[in-house]
XYZ file of C-alpha atoms in Angstrom:
469
model
C -31.163 10.908 -16.015
C -27.611 9.202 -15.569
C -24.700 11.524 -15.655
C -20.561 10.972 -16.884
C -18.692 11.708 -13.749
C -15.016 11.976 -14.697
C -13.388 13.659 -11.208
C -9.457 14.366 -10.710
C -7.261 14.895 -7.813
C -3.200 15.685 -7.547
C -1.097 13.875 -5.178
C 2.326 14.288 -3.916
C 4.690 11.916 -3.492
C 4.129 11.374 0.424
C 0.178 10.836 -0.516
C 1.183 8.206 -3.205
C 1.435 4.969 -0.350
C -1.861 5.464 1.116
C -3.396 5.866 -2.183
C -1.326 2.722 -3.566
C -2.954 0.644 -0.862
C -6.419 1.414 -1.454
C -6.693 1.602 -4.800
C -4.600 -1.977 -5.040
C -6.716 -3.647 -2.183
C -3.200 -3.946 -0.236
C -4.745 -2.981 3.414
C -6.421 -5.595 5.516
C -9.286 -3.502 7.021
C -11.089 -0.277 5.459
C -12.479 2.492 7.558
C -15.350 2.498 4.441
C -17.627 0.123 5.153
C -18.883 0.536 1.650
C -16.336 -1.952 0.614
C -17.016 -5.627 0.974
C -13.767 -7.894 0.703
C -15.770 -10.892 -0.046
C -16.204 -9.553 -3.694
C -13.064 -7.940 -4.135
C -12.203 -10.397 -6.542
C -14.845 -8.851 -9.116
C -12.062 -5.704 -9.364
C -9.787 -5.914 -12.053
C -7.298 -3.727 -14.160
C -7.233 -2.439 -17.302
C -3.353 -1.554 -16.627
C -1.780 -3.717 -13.473
C 0.976 -2.356 -11.642
C 3.510 -4.959 -10.245
C 5.110 -2.523 -7.918
C 4.547 0.238 -5.325
C 3.259 4.006 -7.249
C 6.743 5.634 -5.930
C 8.336 3.254 -7.604
C 6.671 3.166 -10.483
C 7.521 6.988 -10.807
C 11.332 6.408 -9.955
C 11.163 3.678 -13.054
C 9.212 5.946 -15.529
C 11.003 8.684 -15.032
C 14.095 7.318 -15.891
C 12.853 5.327 -18.568
C 11.427 8.153 -20.134
C 13.940 11.135 -19.050
C 11.582 13.349 -18.091
C 12.467 16.486 -16.805
C 11.106 18.848 -14.077
C 12.015 19.794 -10.556
C 10.509 17.367 -8.032
C 10.356 18.711 -4.329
C 8.092 17.889 -1.075
C 5.063 19.940 -2.351
C 5.230 18.913 -6.195
C 2.213 17.395 -7.416
C 3.316 14.065 -8.835
C 0.565 12.173 -9.739
C -2.953 12.674 -10.481
C -5.933 10.657 -9.801
C -9.029 10.287 -12.201
C -12.284 8.722 -10.795
C -14.493 7.850 -13.192
C -17.994 6.591 -12.769
C -21.771 7.224 -12.765
C -24.770 6.324 -10.888
C -25.643 2.629 -9.716
C -28.808 2.562 -11.833
C -26.752 3.546 -15.267
C -24.465 0.603 -14.319
C -27.248 -1.957 -13.582
C -28.991 -0.981 -16.757
C -26.345 -1.328 -19.228
C -25.082 -4.511 -18.068
C -21.621 -5.975 -17.010
C -19.881 -6.289 -20.380
C -21.472 -2.934 -21.672
C -20.016 -1.870 -18.278
C -17.039 -3.209 -18.989
C -17.219 -1.034 -22.625
C -17.902 2.081 -20.897
C -14.386 2.318 -18.525
C -12.688 0.781 -20.982
C -13.487 3.808 -23.264
C -13.003 6.326 -20.405
C -9.340 4.536 -20.184
C -8.756 5.455 -23.836
C -9.931 9.125 -23.523
C -7.464 9.681 -20.213
C -4.463 7.802 -22.721
C -5.209 10.276 -25.120
C -5.626 13.741 -23.289
C -3.680 16.603 -23.326
C -1.718 14.217 -25.817
C -0.504 11.883 -22.396
C 0.407 8.837 -23.872
C -0.503 5.402 -22.149
C 2.895 5.175 -21.111
C 2.049 7.493 -18.304
C -0.284 6.074 -17.094
C 0.751 4.146 -13.873
C -2.479 2.392 -12.435
C -6.116 1.918 -13.659
C -8.268 -0.531 -11.401
C -12.216 -0.676 -11.335
C -13.519 -1.462 -8.311
C -16.702 -3.284 -7.935
C -16.668 -3.959 -4.332
C -18.298 -0.678 -3.515
C -21.786 0.910 -3.893
C -21.054 2.295 -7.355
C -18.492 0.757 -9.987
C -15.997 3.546 -10.430
C -12.542 3.586 -11.832
C -9.564 4.484 -10.691
C -6.719 6.054 -13.209
C -3.221 7.097 -11.771
C -1.095 8.816 -13.998
C 2.152 11.089 -14.261
C 1.269 14.791 -15.515
C 3.586 14.712 -18.309
C 3.412 17.482 -21.254
C 5.286 17.488 -24.018
C 7.200 21.036 -24.981
C 10.881 22.536 -26.011
C 13.485 23.362 -23.649
C 15.096 26.915 -24.138
C 17.125 25.260 -26.573
C 14.306 24.507 -28.836
C 15.132 20.575 -28.044
C 11.343 18.379 -27.583
C 11.389 17.344 -24.144
C 8.848 15.267 -21.674
C 8.535 17.063 -18.469
C 6.472 16.246 -15.510
C 4.785 19.511 -14.523
C 1.129 19.442 -13.138
C 0.164 23.307 -12.980
C 0.891 23.198 -16.912
C -0.807 19.411 -17.851
C -4.350 21.087 -15.834
C -3.270 24.677 -16.775
C -5.854 27.403 -16.668
C -9.135 28.436 -14.150
C -10.972 26.461 -17.084
C -9.251 23.071 -17.106
C -11.491 21.047 -15.068
C -14.554 22.430 -16.884
C -12.604 21.460 -20.296
C -11.965 17.988 -19.097
C -15.462 17.438 -18.190
C -16.867 19.105 -21.458
C -14.806 16.970 -23.660
C -15.223 13.816 -21.568
C -19.219 13.650 -21.983
C -18.771 14.268 -25.584
C -16.581 11.473 -26.053
C -18.137 8.748 -24.200
C -21.322 9.915 -25.597
C -20.180 9.771 -28.981
C -19.229 6.134 -27.935
C -23.115 5.144 -27.623
C -23.427 6.267 -23.754
C -27.022 8.069 -23.014
C -25.240 10.552 -20.323
C -25.959 13.888 -19.441
C -23.040 16.164 -18.654
C -22.258 17.110 -14.886
C -22.514 20.360 -13.089
C -19.301 21.316 -12.820
C -20.035 24.396 -10.559
C -21.917 22.242 -8.300
C -19.545 19.287 -6.919
C -15.873 20.992 -7.814
C -15.509 20.771 -4.009
C -16.841 17.487 -2.893
C -14.791 15.101 -2.156
C -14.083 11.906 -4.082
C -15.342 9.925 -1.176
C -18.836 12.006 -0.962
C -19.233 12.025 -4.897
C -18.929 8.369 -5.324
C -22.002 8.199 -2.601
C -23.863 11.176 -4.430
C -23.651 9.803 -7.530
C -27.740 10.730 -8.483
C -26.579 14.484 -8.211
C -29.176 15.237 -5.648
C -27.641 18.846 -4.975
C -27.617 19.710 -8.849
C -31.565 18.406 -9.024
C -32.188 20.248 -6.127
C -31.122 23.409 -7.763
C -32.420 23.064 -10.958
C -35.816 22.144 -9.583
C -35.879 25.375 -7.670
C -34.295 27.402 -9.864
C -37.653 29.173 -11.293
C -39.468 31.196 -8.538
C -43.086 30.125 -7.938
C -45.552 32.948 -9.603
C -48.443 34.408 -7.532
C -51.870 32.488 -8.113
C -54.649 35.317 -9.510
C -57.171 32.718 -9.941
C -60.667 31.961 -7.980
C -60.912 28.998 -9.495
C -61.028 26.533 -6.310
C -60.073 23.062 -8.578
C -56.766 25.590 -10.439
C -55.873 26.194 -6.289
C -56.357 22.495 -4.795
C -54.222 21.203 -7.601
C -51.528 23.857 -7.485
C -51.562 23.541 -3.852
C -50.790 19.200 -4.059
C -47.954 20.254 -6.681
C -46.605 22.680 -3.955
C -47.136 20.498 -1.393
C -45.221 17.289 -3.452
C -42.285 19.254 -4.676
C -41.700 20.727 -0.953
C -41.853 16.868 0.342
C -38.891 16.227 -1.827
C -36.842 19.168 -1.162
C -37.118 18.237 2.349
C -35.991 14.396 1.932
C -32.920 15.545 -0.146
C -31.929 18.513 2.331
C -32.244 15.820 4.614
C -30.234 13.761 2.777
C -27.652 16.274 2.283
C -27.772 17.516 5.508
C -26.790 14.048 7.052
C -23.977 13.898 4.307
C -21.988 17.487 5.550
C -22.956 15.913 9.509
C -21.110 13.141 8.602
C -17.706 14.306 6.761
C -17.549 16.966 9.635
C -17.820 14.019 12.586
C -15.162 12.301 10.552
C -13.403 15.738 10.304
C -13.224 15.918 13.657
C -12.324 12.566 14.497
C -9.303 12.789 12.335
C -7.901 15.808 14.100
C -8.096 14.025 17.250
C -6.637 11.141 15.660
C -3.739 12.962 13.915
C -3.021 14.968 17.908
C -2.672 11.627 19.380
C -0.154 10.034 16.452
C 2.051 13.253 17.006
C 2.194 12.875 20.523
C 2.985 9.369 20.216
C 5.292 10.720 17.518
C 7.273 12.703 20.316
C 7.794 9.661 22.203
C 8.855 7.309 19.246
C 11.758 10.101 18.567
C 13.216 9.992 22.193
C 12.891 6.097 22.277
C 14.977 6.240 19.062
C 17.290 8.545 19.967
C 17.969 6.191 23.599
C 17.964 3.266 20.635
C 21.007 4.828 18.440
C 22.566 6.053 21.840
C 22.693 2.572 23.015
C 23.956 1.165 19.385
C 26.560 3.609 18.932
C 28.037 2.645 22.293
C 27.536 -1.222 22.369
C 27.494 -2.613 18.769
C 30.803 -0.469 18.042
C 32.967 -2.117 20.553
C 32.064 -1.050 23.864
C 29.421 -4.238 24.085
C 31.737 -6.196 22.837
C 34.490 -5.340 25.130
C 32.338 -6.110 28.119
C 30.449 -8.884 27.027
C 33.278 -11.572 28.353
C 34.811 -9.321 31.173
C 31.746 -9.377 33.014
C 31.984 -12.266 35.650
C 28.652 -13.207 35.844
C 27.630 -13.274 31.941
C 31.251 -14.756 31.882
C 30.394 -17.867 33.906
C 26.741 -18.543 32.689
C 27.921 -18.080 28.590
C 30.903 -19.550 28.731
C 29.993 -22.662 30.784
C 27.473 -23.332 28.407
C 29.065 -21.822 25.428
C 30.761 -25.530 23.666
C 30.163 -27.493 20.646
C 27.953 -30.760 21.064
C 27.806 -31.382 17.311
C 31.323 -33.295 17.001
C 32.478 -31.286 13.346
C 33.543 -27.983 12.999
C 31.724 -27.169 10.148
C 27.138 -27.313 9.947
C 25.359 -26.799 6.954
C 21.971 -24.565 7.043
C 19.667 -24.801 4.496
C 16.086 -22.256 4.730
C 14.288 -20.898 1.966
C 15.097 -17.165 1.248
C 12.920 -14.110 -0.157
C 14.365 -12.820 -3.375
C 13.385 -8.471 -3.405
C 13.583 -8.697 -7.065
C 11.437 -11.519 -8.321
C 9.647 -11.505 -5.036
C 9.808 -15.165 -4.686
C 11.221 -17.459 -2.166
C 14.099 -19.739 -3.047
C 16.265 -22.401 -1.636
C 19.335 -20.798 -0.386
C 22.426 -22.920 1.902
C 24.775 -21.365 4.399
C 27.301 -22.584 6.117
C 28.519 -22.573 9.756
C 31.771 -22.898 10.732
C 32.572 -23.618 14.275
C 35.987 -23.386 16.418
C 36.350 -24.168 20.025
C 38.175 -22.029 22.311
C 38.692 -22.797 25.500
C 35.988 -20.594 26.883
C 34.044 -20.329 24.105
C 32.716 -22.015 20.857
C 33.016 -19.236 17.889
C 30.426 -19.145 15.179
C 30.959 -17.746 11.387
C 27.936 -17.779 9.787
C 29.229 -17.922 5.451
C 28.014 -17.665 2.240
C 27.909 -21.217 1.064
C 28.799 -19.804 -2.791
C 31.449 -17.136 -2.506
C 32.335 -17.898 0.867
C 31.640 -14.241 2.295
C 31.747 -14.079 5.739
C 28.034 -12.856 6.824
C 28.391 -12.510 10.541
C 30.120 -13.792 13.601
C 29.371 -15.024 16.848
C 29.459 -17.886 19.174
C 27.396 -20.958 20.776
C 25.284 -21.202 23.845
C 23.450 -24.625 24.230
C 22.371 -27.274 26.705
C 21.397 -31.332 25.828
C 18.445 -30.059 24.114
C 19.036 -27.114 21.689
C 21.801 -24.641 20.751
C 21.649 -21.193 20.201
C 24.636 -19.461 17.654
C 24.072 -15.851 19.016
C 25.658 -13.625 16.057
C 27.053 -10.085 17.309
C 28.365 -8.207 14.261
C 28.475 -4.720 13.148
C 29.617 -3.426 10.089
C 29.629 0.803 10.084
C 29.897 0.911 6.478
C 26.270 -0.713 6.233
C 23.230 0.627 7.015
C 21.913 -3.215 8.236
C 22.408 -4.195 11.915
C 22.553 -7.818 11.288
C 22.209 -9.790 15.039
C 20.382 -13.424 14.134
C 20.443 -15.985 16.522
C 19.838 -19.882 14.549
C 18.235 -21.980 16.819
C 18.893 -25.666 16.435
C 17.284 -28.884 17.995
C 19.378 -31.276 19.038
C 17.661 -33.659 20.893
C 15.895 -35.001 18.001
C 17.889 -34.697 14.742
C 20.199 -36.939 13.338
C 23.195 -36.411 11.506
C 21.130 -35.634 8.318
C 18.893 -33.162 9.239
C 18.322 -31.432 12.058
C 15.135 -28.742 12.861
C 15.899 -25.182 13.533
C 14.663 -21.297 13.386
C 16.209 -18.634 11.949
C 15.650 -14.994 13.714
C 17.299 -11.774 11.784
C 16.269 -9.361 9.446
C 16.099 -8.963 5.742
C 18.124 -6.797 3.382
C 15.015 -3.966 4.099
C 15.783 -4.403 7.983
C 12.517 -5.841 8.601
C 12.054 -8.417 10.849
C 12.760 -11.509 9.240
C 11.749 -15.132 10.759
C 12.083 -18.437 8.785
C 12.403 -22.303 9.880
C 15.528 -24.233 8.648
C 17.327 -27.422 8.682
C 20.887 -27.917 10.194
C 23.078 -31.159 8.860
C 26.134 -32.617 9.927
C 26.817 -33.412 5.873
C 26.314 -31.501 2.823
C 23.057 -32.711 1.529
C 20.992 -31.882 -1.627
C 18.565 -28.503 -0.983
C 15.336 -30.688 -1.752
C 12.064 -29.806 -3.045
C 10.387 -31.631 -0.389
C 12.694 -29.642 2.143
C 11.600 -26.873 0.449
C 7.727 -27.347 1.064
C 8.629 -28.046 4.440
C 10.081 -25.072 5.548
C 7.096 -22.757 4.428
C 5.621 -21.052 7.229
C 2.359 -22.575 7.662
C -0.928 -20.250 7.329
C -1.202 -19.781 10.887
C 2.569 -18.947 11.505
C 1.982 -15.937 8.392
C -0.672 -14.649 9.890
C 0.531 -13.884 13.026
C 3.577 -12.895 11.356
C 2.179 -10.322 9.513
C 0.304 -8.608 12.340
C 3.176 -8.467 15.202
C 6.378 -8.609 13.040
C 7.084 -11.270 15.273
C 6.820 -15.322 16.228
C 7.965 -17.459 17.773
C 8.913 -21.221 15.752
C 8.331 -24.056 18.051
C 11.214 -26.228 16.352
C 10.363 -29.284 17.998
C 7.361 -29.801 16.054
C 8.220 -28.338 12.531
């Protein structure tokens, strides 16, 4: 017989990125070998989310003016995993499986008067051994404040109030799904109360429960002298022993596997702590360097050093015969989550020993950063050295321009810098002496190809060969 399985986990704010990446399949690789990425396309959402769980929490909290004090130790979201065993889903078929999960979703939306608006995500995973549904929601209770005014409050401890709360959940879930036509048994709460979610997915036939159900009645001593009765009873006992031995072996292997993984996690945790200590030291060193260099000392010393001055000043010249260039590249919009054409102006000013450069917004003429040119007969580097103490962003981009194969119309180049989130940003670009239109063809040509995107996503760095764009 198959069981109606529903299991809850509570999560703090710091844990949300991990369950988000797992549930929404944002990871590249998974330690869970049961996940078959080749069939992840069969996963689907009953309620779709278009942002991270943390951002969704903040949006819902603000939109519905949710009350409640949120601390680091506060449980801010709950996750229900709903499933049964593999045989059950194979027996009822694809359409009834979808109905089962939709019925489960409706149950959660109405449980404790929660409300569908407080469900953040509902994702069905069909790429593992047994289909199952992840429902992530904010535990909101509808109550009144001291003045008697009705409020919506984030309170996990009140949502799951009382020692019997999970038993009540499973009772009501079992009744709800059976009332909707699904032939399932009520699971044994006591035996699976502390089984982790990962193991719950594996032990969906409830070996532990069945083992104890089969052995709860002690064997009665036989007083007969009838050889046939004793032979039949002997066969029965041996058969039952063999069945229990197999189940014991499966349970033992599961426990040993869990313990091994726990020890591995402890070792990995220790190594991460050691790495974290080293990273903190590097951050302090880097911060001291930034404070010393980017706040003025570096700028003052840069051209005072004879060696650097000689090397850079000899190469710092304007090879374009114009004091204005136009830079075209595909900019990422964090609000729309899409790339769009963007244009900037590069203003050049030749001094006695240096060619200065300003990176200017084409539309509002705002200066983003300033620097200088270094070049030879083939390539120009526009090095920006600008730091604003009022900004958290250190914007020190480099623009690389191929001048040996270009024309007055378009020259190939690359933009290396940081984006608005202070993450490495690399773009192909066109540079022109003329203010030309940014065409769709240019937009397509400036996209990173699949190989470049793969390298950039893995290494956060990429060398662009601007001679072969």
